[in-house]
Short mmCIF file of C-alpha atoms (C1' of nucleotides) in Angstrom, two decimals:
data_model
loop_
_atom_site.label_atom_id
_atom_site.label_comp_id
_atom_site.label_asym_id
_atom_site.label_seq_id
_atom_site.Cartn_x
_atom_site.Cartn_y
_atom_site.Cartn_z
CA MET A 1 -95.91 -28.71 156.69
CA PRO A 2 -92.11 -27.77 156.75
CA LYS A 3 -90.21 -27.29 159.73
CA GLU A 4 -89.85 -23.99 161.40
CA SER A 5 -86.20 -24.54 161.14
CA ASP A 6 -86.00 -25.40 157.22
CA GLU A 7 -88.20 -21.82 156.66
CA LEU A 8 -86.07 -20.00 158.32
CA THR A 9 -82.98 -21.48 156.65
CA ARG A 10 -84.73 -21.08 153.11
CA LEU A 11 -85.42 -17.26 154.23
CA ALA A 12 -82.38 -17.01 155.51
CA ALA A 13 -80.43 -18.03 151.72
CA ASP A 14 -83.06 -16.08 149.58
CA VAL A 15 -81.92 -13.03 151.68
CA ARG A 16 -78.19 -13.67 150.78
CA VAL A 17 -78.86 -14.31 147.45
CA ALA A 18 -80.58 -11.33 146.48
CA ALA A 19 -78.34 -9.22 149.03
CA PHE A 20 -75.07 -10.73 146.90
CA ARG A 21 -77.12 -10.13 143.49
CA LEU A 22 -78.14 -6.41 144.14
CA THR A 23 -74.41 -5.41 145.54
CA ARG A 24 -73.03 -6.96 142.39
CA ARG A 25 -75.52 -4.93 139.74
CA LEU A 26 -75.17 -1.64 141.52
CA ARG A 27 -71.47 -2.33 141.75
CA ILE A 28 -71.99 -1.96 137.54
CA GLU A 29 -73.78 0.58 137.52
CA SER A 30 -71.58 2.71 139.65
CA ASP A 31 -68.03 1.49 137.40
CA ILE A 32 -66.20 4.32 136.69
CA ASP A 33 -63.10 4.55 134.59
CA ASP A 34 -59.42 4.38 135.79
CA LEU A 35 -60.70 3.80 139.27
CA THR A 36 -60.03 0.06 140.55
CA ASP A 37 -62.74 -1.47 142.91
CA THR A 38 -60.23 -1.15 145.84
CA GLN A 39 -60.31 2.58 145.19
CA MET A 40 -63.95 3.26 144.98
CA THR A 41 -64.40 1.00 147.76
CA VAL A 42 -62.18 3.63 149.55
CA VAL A 43 -63.70 6.42 148.19
CA MET A 44 -67.17 5.60 148.69
CA ARG A 45 -66.71 5.06 152.14
CA LEU A 46 -64.68 8.36 152.82
CA GLY A 47 -67.64 9.94 151.69
CA HIS A 48 -69.78 8.36 153.18
CA ALA A 49 -68.21 7.97 156.80
CA GLY A 50 -65.75 11.09 156.69
CA PRO A 51 -61.93 11.44 157.30
CA ALA A 52 -60.62 8.48 158.69
CA THR A 53 -56.88 7.53 159.51
CA LEU A 54 -54.82 4.89 157.55
CA GLY A 55 -55.25 2.13 160.06
CA GLN A 56 -59.15 2.50 160.27
CA LEU A 57 -59.20 2.24 156.29
CA ALA A 58 -57.49 -0.66 156.55
CA GLU A 59 -59.16 -2.20 159.31
CA PHE A 60 -62.80 -1.45 158.00
CA GLU A 61 -61.38 -3.11 154.29
CA ARG A 62 -59.89 -5.46 156.03
CA VAL A 63 -56.42 -5.33 154.24
CA SER A 64 -52.79 -4.60 155.64
CA ALA A 65 -51.88 -1.06 156.43
CA PRO A 66 -49.28 -1.36 153.53
CA SER A 67 -51.67 -2.53 151.26
CA MET A 68 -54.20 0.46 152.24
CA ASN A 69 -51.25 3.02 152.18
CA ARG A 70 -50.63 2.06 148.52
CA THR A 71 -53.98 2.28 147.72
CA VAL A 72 -54.42 5.65 149.26
CA ASN A 73 -51.15 6.80 147.56
CA ALA A 74 -52.97 6.12 144.64
CA LEU A 75 -55.95 8.17 145.49
CA ALA A 76 -53.79 11.12 146.32
CA ALA A 77 -51.30 10.87 143.00
CA LYS A 78 -54.98 11.37 141.44
CA GLY A 79 -55.97 14.08 143.37
CA LEU A 80 -58.96 12.50 144.97
CA VAL A 81 -57.66 12.16 148.51
CA ARG A 82 -55.66 13.95 150.62
CA ARG A 83 -53.46 13.67 153.70
CA THR A 84 -53.20 15.77 157.28
CA SER A 85 -51.36 14.88 160.04
CA ASP A 86 -53.59 14.57 163.09
CA PRO A 87 -52.61 17.74 165.12
CA SER A 88 -53.58 16.06 168.50
CA ASP A 89 -51.30 13.04 167.82
CA GLY A 90 -48.24 13.36 165.51
CA ARG A 91 -48.29 9.63 164.54
CA ARG A 92 -51.78 9.75 162.90
CA VAL A 93 -52.32 10.88 159.43
CA ILE A 94 -55.65 11.82 158.50
CA MET A 95 -57.26 10.98 155.27
CA GLU A 96 -60.20 12.82 153.31
CA LEU A 97 -61.51 13.49 149.96
CA THR A 98 -60.70 16.23 148.06
CA ASP A 99 -63.02 18.56 146.31
CA ALA A 100 -62.77 16.41 143.05
CA GLY A 101 -63.03 13.08 145.37
CA SER A 102 -66.19 14.08 146.41
CA ALA A 103 -67.76 15.19 143.23
CA LEU A 104 -66.52 11.61 141.96
CA ALA A 105 -68.26 10.11 145.25
CA SER A 106 -71.76 11.64 144.34
CA THR A 107 -71.28 10.78 141.06
CA ALA A 108 -71.07 7.16 141.75
CA ARG A 109 -73.91 7.43 144.14
CA ALA A 110 -75.89 9.04 141.88
CA ARG A 111 -75.55 6.34 138.94
CA ARG A 112 -76.56 3.31 141.81
CA SER A 113 -79.35 5.56 142.94
CA ALA A 114 -80.62 6.26 139.25
CA TRP A 115 -81.14 2.31 138.77
CA LEU A 116 -82.34 1.31 142.08
CA THR A 117 -84.77 4.40 142.51
CA ALA A 118 -85.98 3.65 138.89
CA ALA A 119 -86.76 -0.13 139.41
CA ILE A 120 -88.24 0.88 142.84
CA GLU A 121 -90.40 3.53 141.39
CA PRO A 122 -92.95 1.31 139.36
CA LEU A 123 -93.46 -0.88 142.89
CA THR A 124 -97.19 -0.80 144.81
CA PRO A 125 -97.08 1.61 147.99
CA ASP A 126 -96.92 -1.89 149.87
CA ASP A 127 -93.72 -3.15 148.42
CA ARG A 128 -92.38 -0.32 149.04
CA ALA A 129 -92.96 -0.22 152.23
CA ALA A 130 -91.99 -3.82 152.58
CA LEU A 131 -88.29 -3.08 150.96
CA ALA A 132 -88.29 -0.32 153.71
CA ARG A 133 -89.20 -2.34 156.69
CA ALA A 134 -86.58 -4.99 155.41
CA ALA A 135 -83.71 -2.04 155.04
CA ALA A 136 -84.56 -1.25 158.64
CA LEU A 137 -84.40 -4.75 160.12
CA ILE A 138 -81.11 -5.44 158.45
CA GLU A 139 -79.86 -2.38 159.65
CA ARG A 140 -80.67 -3.43 162.93
CA MET A 141 -79.08 -7.03 162.43
CA LEU A 142 -75.72 -5.48 162.02
CA ALA A 143 -75.89 -2.81 164.83
CA PRO A 144 -73.07 -3.88 167.05
CA MET B 1 -94.60 16.82 153.56
CA PRO B 2 -91.70 15.43 151.38
CA LYS B 3 -92.20 14.72 147.88
CA GLU B 4 -92.79 11.53 146.32
CA SER B 5 -89.12 11.68 144.17
CA ASP B 6 -87.18 12.54 147.69
CA GLU B 7 -88.86 9.34 149.49
CA LEU B 8 -88.28 6.84 146.78
CA THR B 9 -84.54 8.51 146.43
CA ARG B 10 -84.08 7.77 150.51
CA LEU B 11 -85.55 4.71 150.07
CA ALA B 12 -82.84 3.60 147.27
CA ALA B 13 -80.69 4.70 149.27
CA ASP B 14 -81.34 2.70 152.50
CA VAL B 15 -81.85 -0.48 150.55
CA ARG B 16 -78.47 -0.05 148.65
CA VAL B 17 -76.96 0.41 151.87
CA ALA B 18 -78.22 -2.29 153.59
CA ALA B 19 -77.48 -4.56 150.98
CA PHE B 20 -73.75 -3.16 150.86
CA ARG B 21 -73.34 -3.89 154.06
CA LEU B 22 -74.91 -6.93 154.72
CA THR B 23 -73.05 -8.50 151.89
CA ARG B 24 -69.54 -7.44 153.00
CA ARG B 25 -70.47 -8.87 156.71
CA LEU B 26 -71.67 -12.37 155.02
CA ARG B 27 -68.73 -12.36 152.93
CA ILE B 28 -66.66 -11.98 156.32
CA GLU B 29 -68.42 -15.00 158.13
CA SER B 30 -67.91 -17.07 155.05
CA ASP B 31 -64.09 -16.25 155.05
CA ILE B 32 -62.01 -19.06 153.65
CA ASP B 33 -58.41 -19.61 154.51
CA ASP B 34 -56.17 -20.28 151.15
CA LEU B 35 -58.19 -18.92 149.31
CA THR B 36 -58.64 -15.45 147.62
CA ASP B 37 -61.74 -13.33 147.65
CA THR B 38 -61.72 -14.23 143.61
CA GLN B 39 -61.00 -17.86 143.98
CA MET B 40 -64.09 -18.02 146.45
CA THR B 41 -66.38 -16.16 144.26
CA VAL B 42 -65.78 -18.73 141.69
CA VAL B 43 -66.34 -21.56 143.89
CA MET B 44 -69.61 -20.19 144.93
CA ARG B 45 -70.39 -19.17 141.29
CA LEU B 46 -69.88 -22.71 139.81
CA GLY B 47 -71.65 -24.45 143.26
CA HIS B 48 -74.52 -22.00 142.79
CA ALA B 49 -75.07 -22.03 139.21
CA GLY B 50 -73.40 -25.33 138.02
CA PRO B 51 -70.68 -26.00 135.37
CA ALA B 52 -69.45 -23.46 133.24
CA THR B 53 -66.87 -22.41 130.40
CA LEU B 54 -64.05 -20.28 130.95
CA GLY B 55 -65.88 -17.59 128.75
CA GLN B 56 -68.85 -17.68 130.74
CA LEU B 57 -66.99 -17.19 134.25
CA ALA B 58 -65.19 -14.52 133.12
CA GLU B 59 -67.94 -12.72 131.78
CA PHE B 60 -70.07 -13.01 134.94
CA GLU B 61 -67.48 -12.07 137.37
CA ARG B 62 -66.15 -9.49 134.56
CA VAL B 63 -62.63 -10.35 134.41
CA SER B 64 -60.93 -10.67 131.03
CA ALA B 65 -60.63 -14.73 130.03
CA PRO B 66 -56.84 -14.79 130.60
CA SER B 67 -57.54 -13.35 134.17
CA MET B 68 -59.88 -16.09 134.90
CA ASN B 69 -57.67 -18.61 133.08
CA ARG B 70 -55.33 -18.08 136.58
CA THR B 71 -57.75 -18.42 138.79
CA VAL B 72 -59.40 -21.73 137.55
CA ASN B 73 -55.69 -22.89 137.62
CA ALA B 74 -55.38 -21.90 140.80
CA LEU B 75 -58.18 -23.27 141.81
CA ALA B 76 -57.82 -26.38 139.66
CA ALA B 77 -54.12 -26.91 141.52
CA LYS B 78 -55.72 -26.95 145.31
CA GLY B 79 -58.10 -29.84 143.77
CA LEU B 80 -61.39 -27.88 143.84
CA VAL B 81 -61.91 -27.37 140.13
CA ARG B 82 -62.07 -29.85 137.50
CA ARG B 83 -61.58 -29.01 133.46
CA THR B 84 -63.48 -31.11 131.01
CA SER B 85 -63.56 -30.18 127.48
CA ASP B 86 -66.93 -29.61 125.37
CA PRO B 87 -67.63 -32.99 123.44
CA SER B 88 -69.57 -30.47 120.76
CA ASP B 89 -67.19 -28.18 120.68
CA GLY B 90 -63.80 -29.22 120.91
CA ARG B 91 -62.31 -25.25 121.82
CA ARG B 92 -64.86 -25.39 124.56
CA VAL B 93 -63.33 -26.33 128.39
CA ILE B 94 -66.02 -27.11 130.81
CA MET B 95 -65.50 -25.93 134.30
CA GLU B 96 -66.65 -27.64 137.51
CA LEU B 97 -66.43 -28.32 141.43
CA THR B 98 -64.36 -31.50 142.14
CA ASP B 99 -65.87 -33.18 145.17
CA ALA B 100 -63.75 -31.00 147.79
CA GLY B 101 -64.98 -27.89 145.90
CA SER B 102 -68.63 -28.55 146.26
CA ALA B 103 -67.99 -29.49 149.90
CA LEU B 104 -65.68 -25.96 150.44
CA ALA B 105 -68.92 -24.63 148.64
CA SER B 106 -71.36 -26.56 151.44
CA THR B 107 -69.11 -25.18 154.20
CA ALA B 108 -69.29 -21.65 152.88
CA ARG B 109 -72.54 -21.39 152.62
CA ALA B 110 -73.58 -23.13 155.57
CA ARG B 111 -71.29 -20.52 157.69
CA ARG B 112 -72.91 -17.27 155.70
CA SER B 113 -76.56 -18.94 156.15
CA ALA B 114 -75.45 -19.88 160.28
CA TRP B 115 -74.85 -16.04 160.98
CA LEU B 116 -77.95 -14.64 159.14
CA THR B 117 -80.16 -17.67 160.48
CA ALA B 118 -79.38 -16.88 163.90
CA ALA B 119 -79.90 -12.75 163.05
CA ILE B 120 -83.41 -13.72 161.68
CA GLU B 121 -84.23 -16.25 164.14
CA PRO B 122 -85.57 -13.85 166.73
CA LEU B 123 -87.59 -11.68 164.55
CA THR B 124 -91.46 -11.33 164.73
CA PRO B 125 -93.40 -13.24 161.94
CA ASP B 126 -94.19 -9.91 160.34
CA ASP B 127 -90.77 -9.08 159.73
CA ARG B 128 -89.81 -12.20 158.77
CA ALA B 129 -92.40 -11.51 155.95
CA ALA B 130 -91.18 -8.23 155.28
CA LEU B 131 -87.51 -9.64 154.08
CA ALA B 132 -88.73 -12.60 152.04
CA ARG B 133 -91.24 -10.02 150.61
CA ALA B 134 -88.30 -7.80 149.80
CA ALA B 135 -86.00 -10.68 148.49
CA ALA B 136 -88.33 -11.33 145.78
CA LEU B 137 -88.87 -7.96 145.25
CA ILE B 138 -85.38 -7.69 144.49
CA GLU B 139 -84.98 -10.85 142.48
CA ARG B 140 -88.04 -9.03 140.70
CA MET B 141 -86.15 -6.18 139.82
CA LEU B 142 -83.09 -7.96 139.02
CA ALA B 143 -84.39 -10.39 136.55
CA PRO B 144 -83.77 -9.41 132.68
"C1'" DT C 1 -42.14 0.31 175.00
"C1'" DA C 2 -46.32 0.21 172.35
"C1'" DT C 3 -48.00 2.41 168.54
"C1'" DT C 4 -48.50 4.69 163.92
"C1'" DG C 5 -47.47 4.96 159.57
"C1'" DT C 6 -43.90 4.15 155.62
"C1'" DT C 7 -41.00 1.52 153.36
"C1'" DA C 8 -38.43 -3.03 151.37
"C1'" DT C 9 -39.64 -7.14 149.00
"C1'" DA C 10 -41.70 -10.91 147.44
"C1'" DC C 11 -46.21 -13.37 145.62
"C1'" DT C 12 -50.56 -13.23 143.32
"C1'" DC C 13 -54.43 -10.42 140.49
"C1'" DT C 14 -55.43 -8.02 136.32
"C1'" DA C 15 -55.25 -6.26 131.57
"C1'" DT C 16 -53.93 -6.40 126.56
"C1'" DA C 17 -51.25 -8.83 123.03
"C1'" DA C 18 -49.87 -12.51 120.50
"C1'" DC C 19 -50.16 -17.73 119.67
"C1'" DT C 20 -52.96 -22.25 118.95
"C1'" DA C 21 -56.74 -25.14 118.36
"C1'" DT C 22 -61.40 -25.81 117.08
"C1'" DA C 23 -65.65 -24.45 114.06
"C1'" DT D 1 -62.29 -15.80 108.93
"C1'" DA D 2 -64.31 -16.00 113.70
"C1'" DT D 3 -63.99 -18.13 118.44
"C1'" DA D 4 -62.53 -20.27 122.87
"C1'" DG D 5 -58.77 -20.46 125.26
"C1'" DT D 6 -54.14 -20.23 126.43
"C1'" DT D 7 -49.61 -18.29 127.09
"C1'" DA D 8 -46.27 -14.01 127.78
"C1'" DT D 9 -45.55 -9.77 129.25
"C1'" DA D 10 -46.23 -5.65 132.44
"C1'" DG D 11 -48.91 -2.79 136.21
"C1'" DA D 12 -51.46 -2.63 140.25
"C1'" DG D 13 -52.96 -5.10 144.64
"C1'" DT D 14 -51.47 -8.29 148.85
"C1'" DA D 15 -48.64 -9.51 153.19
"C1'" DT D 16 -44.71 -10.00 155.81
"C1'" DA D 17 -41.07 -7.80 157.40
"C1'" DA D 18 -38.33 -4.08 158.47
"C1'" DC D 19 -37.53 0.46 159.57
"C1'" DA D 20 -38.80 5.82 161.39
"C1'" DA D 21 -41.67 8.62 164.30
"C1'" DT D 22 -44.42 9.91 167.95
"C1'" DA D 23 -46.98 8.71 172.93
#
DNA sequence: TATTGTTATACTCTATAACTATA
DNA sequence: TATAGTTATAGAGTATAACAATA
């Protein structure tokens, strides 16, 4: 009979591997020409979490401010992101998606969902419940 | 009462978001100085799936052969990866981890597992079972 | 003086095209 | 001729340091 800690370690490894593989696959599904991974990540972040300052984006993506500035410049040049100044603090610049940027985020989201929805569709109600529960558990783990 | 398809879409979105967030967090946990994300990914791949040719690595990581060649050069310069020629086909070059590379992969794996194991440890047996089942389901979805 | 963003500069990652060696 | 890998060159991402504007 395996030790309790062995089971834990095994489960952690299984969850980790599943998350990495699924993420990789979903990223492939949502691949969009003319946008690098970095740029796509920022578009998805703005689409999901709404407008953000340059510093917030840099911190979340864990890149330097100059690096994020460059990425935002590229997205702005493509007409996907718009800069507006914060009325309450002149130092701050708010980044938000343009209509084209929102549309692109929606398209990418739809592609990802399409693949995953098709994969989930044939599952039994019990299986689906397990997935739902696991997703909720992970969200709880990640919560501050 | 929501339509069946709405539930599906919602579940797919929840699973997708959970996988992305967990992956991001796990990547941060395994951050190791002096190795870029790309380099670390290749080390983990070789550690997990064993030796591979340059072409196989490039295809799996979805980068060009020259790009992967450069990454492998960097890893070889750091003493983490070793090139050996395929005895059965002189064109091919097999990449494999050195002892130092294997050790580094183990360290990264341990760091990731440490965080996730700690997060799973306080869960009830039912919750753990849901995670295990979800991980197995995802592996099945990804299977060819 | 501290914070937010930007510019300057240098190094790494990436791709396409051209080249070498082997099948 | 086709395939696996490498080298050459150019464009994009990244970081640190220095600068500008606002709090």
